[in-house]
PDB file of C-alpha atoms and ligand atoms in Angstrom:
ATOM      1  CA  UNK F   1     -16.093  18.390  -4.070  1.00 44.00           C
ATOM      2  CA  UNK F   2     -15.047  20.040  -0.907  1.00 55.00           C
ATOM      3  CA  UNK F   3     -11.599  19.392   1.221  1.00 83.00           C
ATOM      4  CA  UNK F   4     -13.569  17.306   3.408  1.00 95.00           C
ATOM      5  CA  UNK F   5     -13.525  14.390   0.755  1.00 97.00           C
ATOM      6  CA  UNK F   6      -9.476  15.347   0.620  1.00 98.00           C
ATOM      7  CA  UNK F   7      -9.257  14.724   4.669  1.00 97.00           C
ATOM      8  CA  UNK F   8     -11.785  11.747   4.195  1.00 97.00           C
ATOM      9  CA  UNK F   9      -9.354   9.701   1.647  1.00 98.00           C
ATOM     10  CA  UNK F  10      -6.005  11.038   3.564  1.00 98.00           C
ATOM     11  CA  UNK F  11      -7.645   9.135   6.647  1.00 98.00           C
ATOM     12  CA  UNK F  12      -8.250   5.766   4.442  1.00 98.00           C
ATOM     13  CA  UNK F  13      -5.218   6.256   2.753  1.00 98.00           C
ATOM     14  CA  UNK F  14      -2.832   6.356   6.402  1.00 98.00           C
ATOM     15  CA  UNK F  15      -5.164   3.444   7.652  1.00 98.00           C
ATOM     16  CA  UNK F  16      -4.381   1.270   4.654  1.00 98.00           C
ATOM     17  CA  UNK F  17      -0.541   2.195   4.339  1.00 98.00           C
ATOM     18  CA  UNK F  18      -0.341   1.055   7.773  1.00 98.00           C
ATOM     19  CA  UNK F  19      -2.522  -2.172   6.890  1.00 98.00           C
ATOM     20  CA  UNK F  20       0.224  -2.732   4.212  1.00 98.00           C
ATOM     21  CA  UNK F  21       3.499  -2.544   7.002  1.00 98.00           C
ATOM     22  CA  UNK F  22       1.602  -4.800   8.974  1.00 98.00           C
ATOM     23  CA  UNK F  23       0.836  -7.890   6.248  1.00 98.00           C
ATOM     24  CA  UNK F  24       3.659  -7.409   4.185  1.00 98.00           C
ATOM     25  CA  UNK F  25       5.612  -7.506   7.699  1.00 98.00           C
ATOM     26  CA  UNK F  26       4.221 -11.120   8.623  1.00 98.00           C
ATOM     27  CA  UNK F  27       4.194 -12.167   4.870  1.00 98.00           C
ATOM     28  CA  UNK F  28       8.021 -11.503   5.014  1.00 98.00           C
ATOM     29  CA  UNK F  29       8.219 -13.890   8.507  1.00 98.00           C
ATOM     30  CA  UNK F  30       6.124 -16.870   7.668  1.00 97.00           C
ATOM     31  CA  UNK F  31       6.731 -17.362   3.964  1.00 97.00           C
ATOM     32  CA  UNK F  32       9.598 -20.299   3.702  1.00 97.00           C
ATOM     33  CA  UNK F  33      11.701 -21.581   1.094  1.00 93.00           C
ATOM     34  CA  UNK F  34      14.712 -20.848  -1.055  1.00 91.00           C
ATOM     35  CA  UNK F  35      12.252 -19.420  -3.873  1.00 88.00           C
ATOM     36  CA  UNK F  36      10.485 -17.071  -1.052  1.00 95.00           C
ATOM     37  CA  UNK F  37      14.227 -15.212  -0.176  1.00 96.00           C
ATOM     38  CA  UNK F  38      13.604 -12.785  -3.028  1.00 95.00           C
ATOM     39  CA  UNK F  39      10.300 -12.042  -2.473  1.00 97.00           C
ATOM     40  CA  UNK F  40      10.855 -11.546   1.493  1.00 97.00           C
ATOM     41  CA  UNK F  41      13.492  -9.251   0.633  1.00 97.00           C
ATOM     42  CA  UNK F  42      11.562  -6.962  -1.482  1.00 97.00           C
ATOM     43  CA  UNK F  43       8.484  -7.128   0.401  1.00 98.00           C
ATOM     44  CA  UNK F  44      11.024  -5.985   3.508  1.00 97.00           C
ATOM     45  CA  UNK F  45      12.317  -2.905   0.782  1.00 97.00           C
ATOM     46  CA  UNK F  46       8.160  -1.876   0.654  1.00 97.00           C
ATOM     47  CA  UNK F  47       7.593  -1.628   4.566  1.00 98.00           C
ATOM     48  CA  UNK F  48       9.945   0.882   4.437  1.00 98.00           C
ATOM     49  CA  UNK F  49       8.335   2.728   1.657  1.00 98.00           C
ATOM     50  CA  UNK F  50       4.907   2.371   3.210  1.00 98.00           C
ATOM     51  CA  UNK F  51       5.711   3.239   6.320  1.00 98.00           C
ATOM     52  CA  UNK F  52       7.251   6.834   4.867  1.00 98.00           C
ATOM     53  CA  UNK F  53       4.086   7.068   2.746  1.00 98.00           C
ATOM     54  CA  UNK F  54       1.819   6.955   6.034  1.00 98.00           C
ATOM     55  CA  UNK F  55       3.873   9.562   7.762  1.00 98.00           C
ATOM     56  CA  UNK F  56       3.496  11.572   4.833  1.00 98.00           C
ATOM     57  CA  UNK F  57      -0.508  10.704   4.773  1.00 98.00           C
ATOM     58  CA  UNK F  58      -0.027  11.395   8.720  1.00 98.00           C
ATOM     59  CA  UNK F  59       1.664  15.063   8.919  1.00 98.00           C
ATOM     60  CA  UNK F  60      -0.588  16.324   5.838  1.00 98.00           C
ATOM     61  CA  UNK F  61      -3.150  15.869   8.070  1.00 98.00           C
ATOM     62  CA  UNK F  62      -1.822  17.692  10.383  1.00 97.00           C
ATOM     63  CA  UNK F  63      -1.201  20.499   8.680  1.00 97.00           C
ATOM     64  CA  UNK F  64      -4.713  20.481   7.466  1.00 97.00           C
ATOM     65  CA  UNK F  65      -5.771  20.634  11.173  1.00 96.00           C
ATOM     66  CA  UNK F  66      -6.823  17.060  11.294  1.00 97.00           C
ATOM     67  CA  UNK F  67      -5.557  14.209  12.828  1.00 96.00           C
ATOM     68  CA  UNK F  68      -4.230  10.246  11.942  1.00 97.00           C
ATOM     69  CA  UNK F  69      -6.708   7.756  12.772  1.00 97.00           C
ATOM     70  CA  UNK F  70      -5.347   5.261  15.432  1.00 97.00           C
ATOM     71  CA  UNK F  71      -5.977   1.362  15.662  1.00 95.00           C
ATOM     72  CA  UNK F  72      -9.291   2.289  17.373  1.00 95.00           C
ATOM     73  CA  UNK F  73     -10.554   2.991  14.393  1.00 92.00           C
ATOM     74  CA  UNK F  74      -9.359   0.504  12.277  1.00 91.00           C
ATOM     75  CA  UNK F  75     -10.887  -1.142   9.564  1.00 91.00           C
ATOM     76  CA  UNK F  76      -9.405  -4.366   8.027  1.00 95.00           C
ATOM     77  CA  UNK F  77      -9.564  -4.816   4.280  1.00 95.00           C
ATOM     78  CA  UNK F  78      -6.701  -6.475   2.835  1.00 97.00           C
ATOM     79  CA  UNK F  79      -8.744 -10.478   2.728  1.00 96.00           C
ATOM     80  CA  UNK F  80      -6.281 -11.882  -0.570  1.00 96.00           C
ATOM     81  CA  UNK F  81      -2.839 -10.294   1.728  1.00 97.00           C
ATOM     82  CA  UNK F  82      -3.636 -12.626   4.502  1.00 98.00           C
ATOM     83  CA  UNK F  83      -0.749 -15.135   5.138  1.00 97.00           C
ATOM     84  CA  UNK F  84      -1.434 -18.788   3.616  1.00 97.00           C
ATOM     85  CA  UNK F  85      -1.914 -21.441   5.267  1.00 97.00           C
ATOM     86  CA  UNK F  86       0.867 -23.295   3.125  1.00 97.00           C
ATOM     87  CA  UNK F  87       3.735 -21.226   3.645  1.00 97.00           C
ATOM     88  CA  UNK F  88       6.017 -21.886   0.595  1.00 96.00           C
ATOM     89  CA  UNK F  89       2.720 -20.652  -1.340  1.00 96.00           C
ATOM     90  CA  UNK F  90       4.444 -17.264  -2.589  1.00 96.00           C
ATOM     91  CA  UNK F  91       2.010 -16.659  -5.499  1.00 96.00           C
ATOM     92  CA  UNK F  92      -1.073 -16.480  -3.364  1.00 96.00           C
ATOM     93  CA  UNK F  93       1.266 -13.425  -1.490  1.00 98.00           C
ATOM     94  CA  UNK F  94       2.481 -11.812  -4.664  1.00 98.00           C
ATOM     95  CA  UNK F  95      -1.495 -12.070  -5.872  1.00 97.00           C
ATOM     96  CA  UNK F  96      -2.275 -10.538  -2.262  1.00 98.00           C
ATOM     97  CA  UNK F  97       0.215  -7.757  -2.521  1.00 98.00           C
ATOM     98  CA  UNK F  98      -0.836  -6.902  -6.080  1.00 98.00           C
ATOM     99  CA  UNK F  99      -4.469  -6.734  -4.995  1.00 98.00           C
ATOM    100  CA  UNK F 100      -3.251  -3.789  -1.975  1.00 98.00           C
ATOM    101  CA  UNK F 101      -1.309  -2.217  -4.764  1.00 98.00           C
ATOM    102  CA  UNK F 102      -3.940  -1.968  -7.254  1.00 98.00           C
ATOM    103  CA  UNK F 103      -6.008  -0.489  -4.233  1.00 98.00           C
ATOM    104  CA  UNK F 104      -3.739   1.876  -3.484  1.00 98.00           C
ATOM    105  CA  UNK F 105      -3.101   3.386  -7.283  1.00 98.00           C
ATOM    106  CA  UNK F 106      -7.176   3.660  -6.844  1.00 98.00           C
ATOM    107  CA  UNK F 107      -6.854   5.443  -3.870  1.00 98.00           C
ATOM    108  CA  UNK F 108      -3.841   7.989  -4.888  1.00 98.00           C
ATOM    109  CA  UNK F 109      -5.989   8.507  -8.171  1.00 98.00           C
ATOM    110  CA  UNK F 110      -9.245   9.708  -6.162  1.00 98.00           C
ATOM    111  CA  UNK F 111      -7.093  11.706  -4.238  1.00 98.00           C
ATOM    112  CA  UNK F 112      -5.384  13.616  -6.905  1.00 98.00           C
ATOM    113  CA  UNK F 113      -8.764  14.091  -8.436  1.00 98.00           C
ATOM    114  CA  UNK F 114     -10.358  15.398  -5.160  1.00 98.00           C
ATOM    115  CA  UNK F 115      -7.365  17.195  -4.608  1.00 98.00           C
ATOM    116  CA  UNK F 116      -7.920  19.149  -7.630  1.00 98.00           C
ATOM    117  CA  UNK F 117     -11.238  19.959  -7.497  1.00 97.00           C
ATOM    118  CA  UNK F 118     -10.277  21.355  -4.109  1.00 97.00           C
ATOM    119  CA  UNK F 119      -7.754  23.486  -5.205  1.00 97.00           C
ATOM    120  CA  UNK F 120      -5.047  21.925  -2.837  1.00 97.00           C
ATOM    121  CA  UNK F 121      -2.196  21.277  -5.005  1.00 97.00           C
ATOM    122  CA  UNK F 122       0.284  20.136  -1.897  1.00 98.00           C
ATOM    123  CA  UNK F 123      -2.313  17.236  -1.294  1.00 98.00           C
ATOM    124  CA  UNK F 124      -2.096  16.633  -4.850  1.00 98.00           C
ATOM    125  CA  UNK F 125       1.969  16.792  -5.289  1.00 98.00           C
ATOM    126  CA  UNK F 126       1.894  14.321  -2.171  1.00 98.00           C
ATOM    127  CA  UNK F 127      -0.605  11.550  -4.237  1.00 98.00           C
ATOM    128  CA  UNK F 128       0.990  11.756  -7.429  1.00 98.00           C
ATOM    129  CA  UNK F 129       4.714  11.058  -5.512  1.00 98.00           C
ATOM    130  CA  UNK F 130       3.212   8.329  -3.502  1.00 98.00           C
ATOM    131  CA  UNK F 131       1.195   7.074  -6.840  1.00 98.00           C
ATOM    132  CA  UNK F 132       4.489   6.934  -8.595  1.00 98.00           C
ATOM    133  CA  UNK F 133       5.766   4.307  -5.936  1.00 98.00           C
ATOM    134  CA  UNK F 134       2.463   2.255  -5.903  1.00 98.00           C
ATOM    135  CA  UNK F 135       3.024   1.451  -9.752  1.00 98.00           C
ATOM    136  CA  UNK F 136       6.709   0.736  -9.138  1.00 98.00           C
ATOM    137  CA  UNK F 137       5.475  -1.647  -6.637  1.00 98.00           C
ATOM    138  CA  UNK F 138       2.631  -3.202  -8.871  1.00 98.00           C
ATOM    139  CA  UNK F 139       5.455  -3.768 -11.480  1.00 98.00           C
ATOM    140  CA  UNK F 140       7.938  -5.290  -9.623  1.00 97.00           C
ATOM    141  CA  UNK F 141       5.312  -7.861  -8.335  1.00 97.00           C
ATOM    142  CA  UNK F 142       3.916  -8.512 -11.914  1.00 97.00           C
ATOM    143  CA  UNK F 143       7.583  -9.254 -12.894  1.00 96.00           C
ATOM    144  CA  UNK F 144       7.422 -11.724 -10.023  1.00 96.00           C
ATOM    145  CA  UNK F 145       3.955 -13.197 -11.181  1.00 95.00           C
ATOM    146  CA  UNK F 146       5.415 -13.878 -14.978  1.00 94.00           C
ATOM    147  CA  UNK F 147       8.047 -16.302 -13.315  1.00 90.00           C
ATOM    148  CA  UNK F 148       6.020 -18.028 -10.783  1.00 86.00           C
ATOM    149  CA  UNK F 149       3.396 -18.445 -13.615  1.00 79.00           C
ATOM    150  CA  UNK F 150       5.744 -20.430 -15.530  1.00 70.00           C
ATOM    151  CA  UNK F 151       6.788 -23.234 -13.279  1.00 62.00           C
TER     152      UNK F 151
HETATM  153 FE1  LIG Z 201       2.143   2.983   0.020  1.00 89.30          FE
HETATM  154 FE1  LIG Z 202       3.001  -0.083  -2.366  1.00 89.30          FE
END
């Protein structure tokens, strides 16, 4: 593996964190409904989070001599995140957002294993912090699924 695969997932990495911001943002708007107010407020905790994780993604590039990709380059991905049609329907965005974060422990795991064979271990501290957030994420949602299931 060279650091070319390391630059190559840091670039899909930034593109999807920012992906993230922008549905979680409009889930957070258009879902409605006394049930949604918890789920709004933690989605509105994870832009936060996201956002930090893409300028992280964004300034390791730099200092690997590469650069962020920009919306010109933007490739959508997130189908299951998109906001529904009915909007009181919060499981369909918990099920969305727990599809992005199982794609993004995915992502964090190929990059701490291309990391490694690359011998970078700064890439690799930076995907194993950011992994650690993704799996907080996942289980806060999968608390939210158990309780939604059972109505
Ligand atoms: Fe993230
Ligand atoms: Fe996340």
């Amino acid at each position: 593996m060279t650091s070319d695969q390391v630059t190559e997932i840091l670039k899909k990495a930034y593109g999807d964190e920012l992906e993230t911001v922008m549905n979680y943002l409009t889930n957070s708007i258009v879902l409605d409904g006394v049930r949604a107010e918890e789920i709004k407020e933690s989605l509105q905790t994870d832009i936060q989070e996201e956002l930090a994780h893409a300028e992280m993604l964004g300034q390791r590039l730099k200092q690997l001599d590469e650069r962020p990709p920009a919306s010109a380059d933007f490739e959508v991905r997130q189908h299951s995140l998109q906001p529904p049609e009915d909007s009181t329907d919060v499981l369909s965005v918990i099920d969305g957002v727990l599809d992005a974060e199982e794609d993004a422990i995915e992502t964090y795991k190929s990059l701490i294993a291309a990391a490694d064979e690359a011998n970078d271990p700064v890439t690799e501290d930076l995907a194993v912090t950011i992994l650690s957030d993704e799996e907080a994420h996942r289980t806060e949602f999968r608390g939210y699924r158990k309780e939604y299931k059972q109505d």
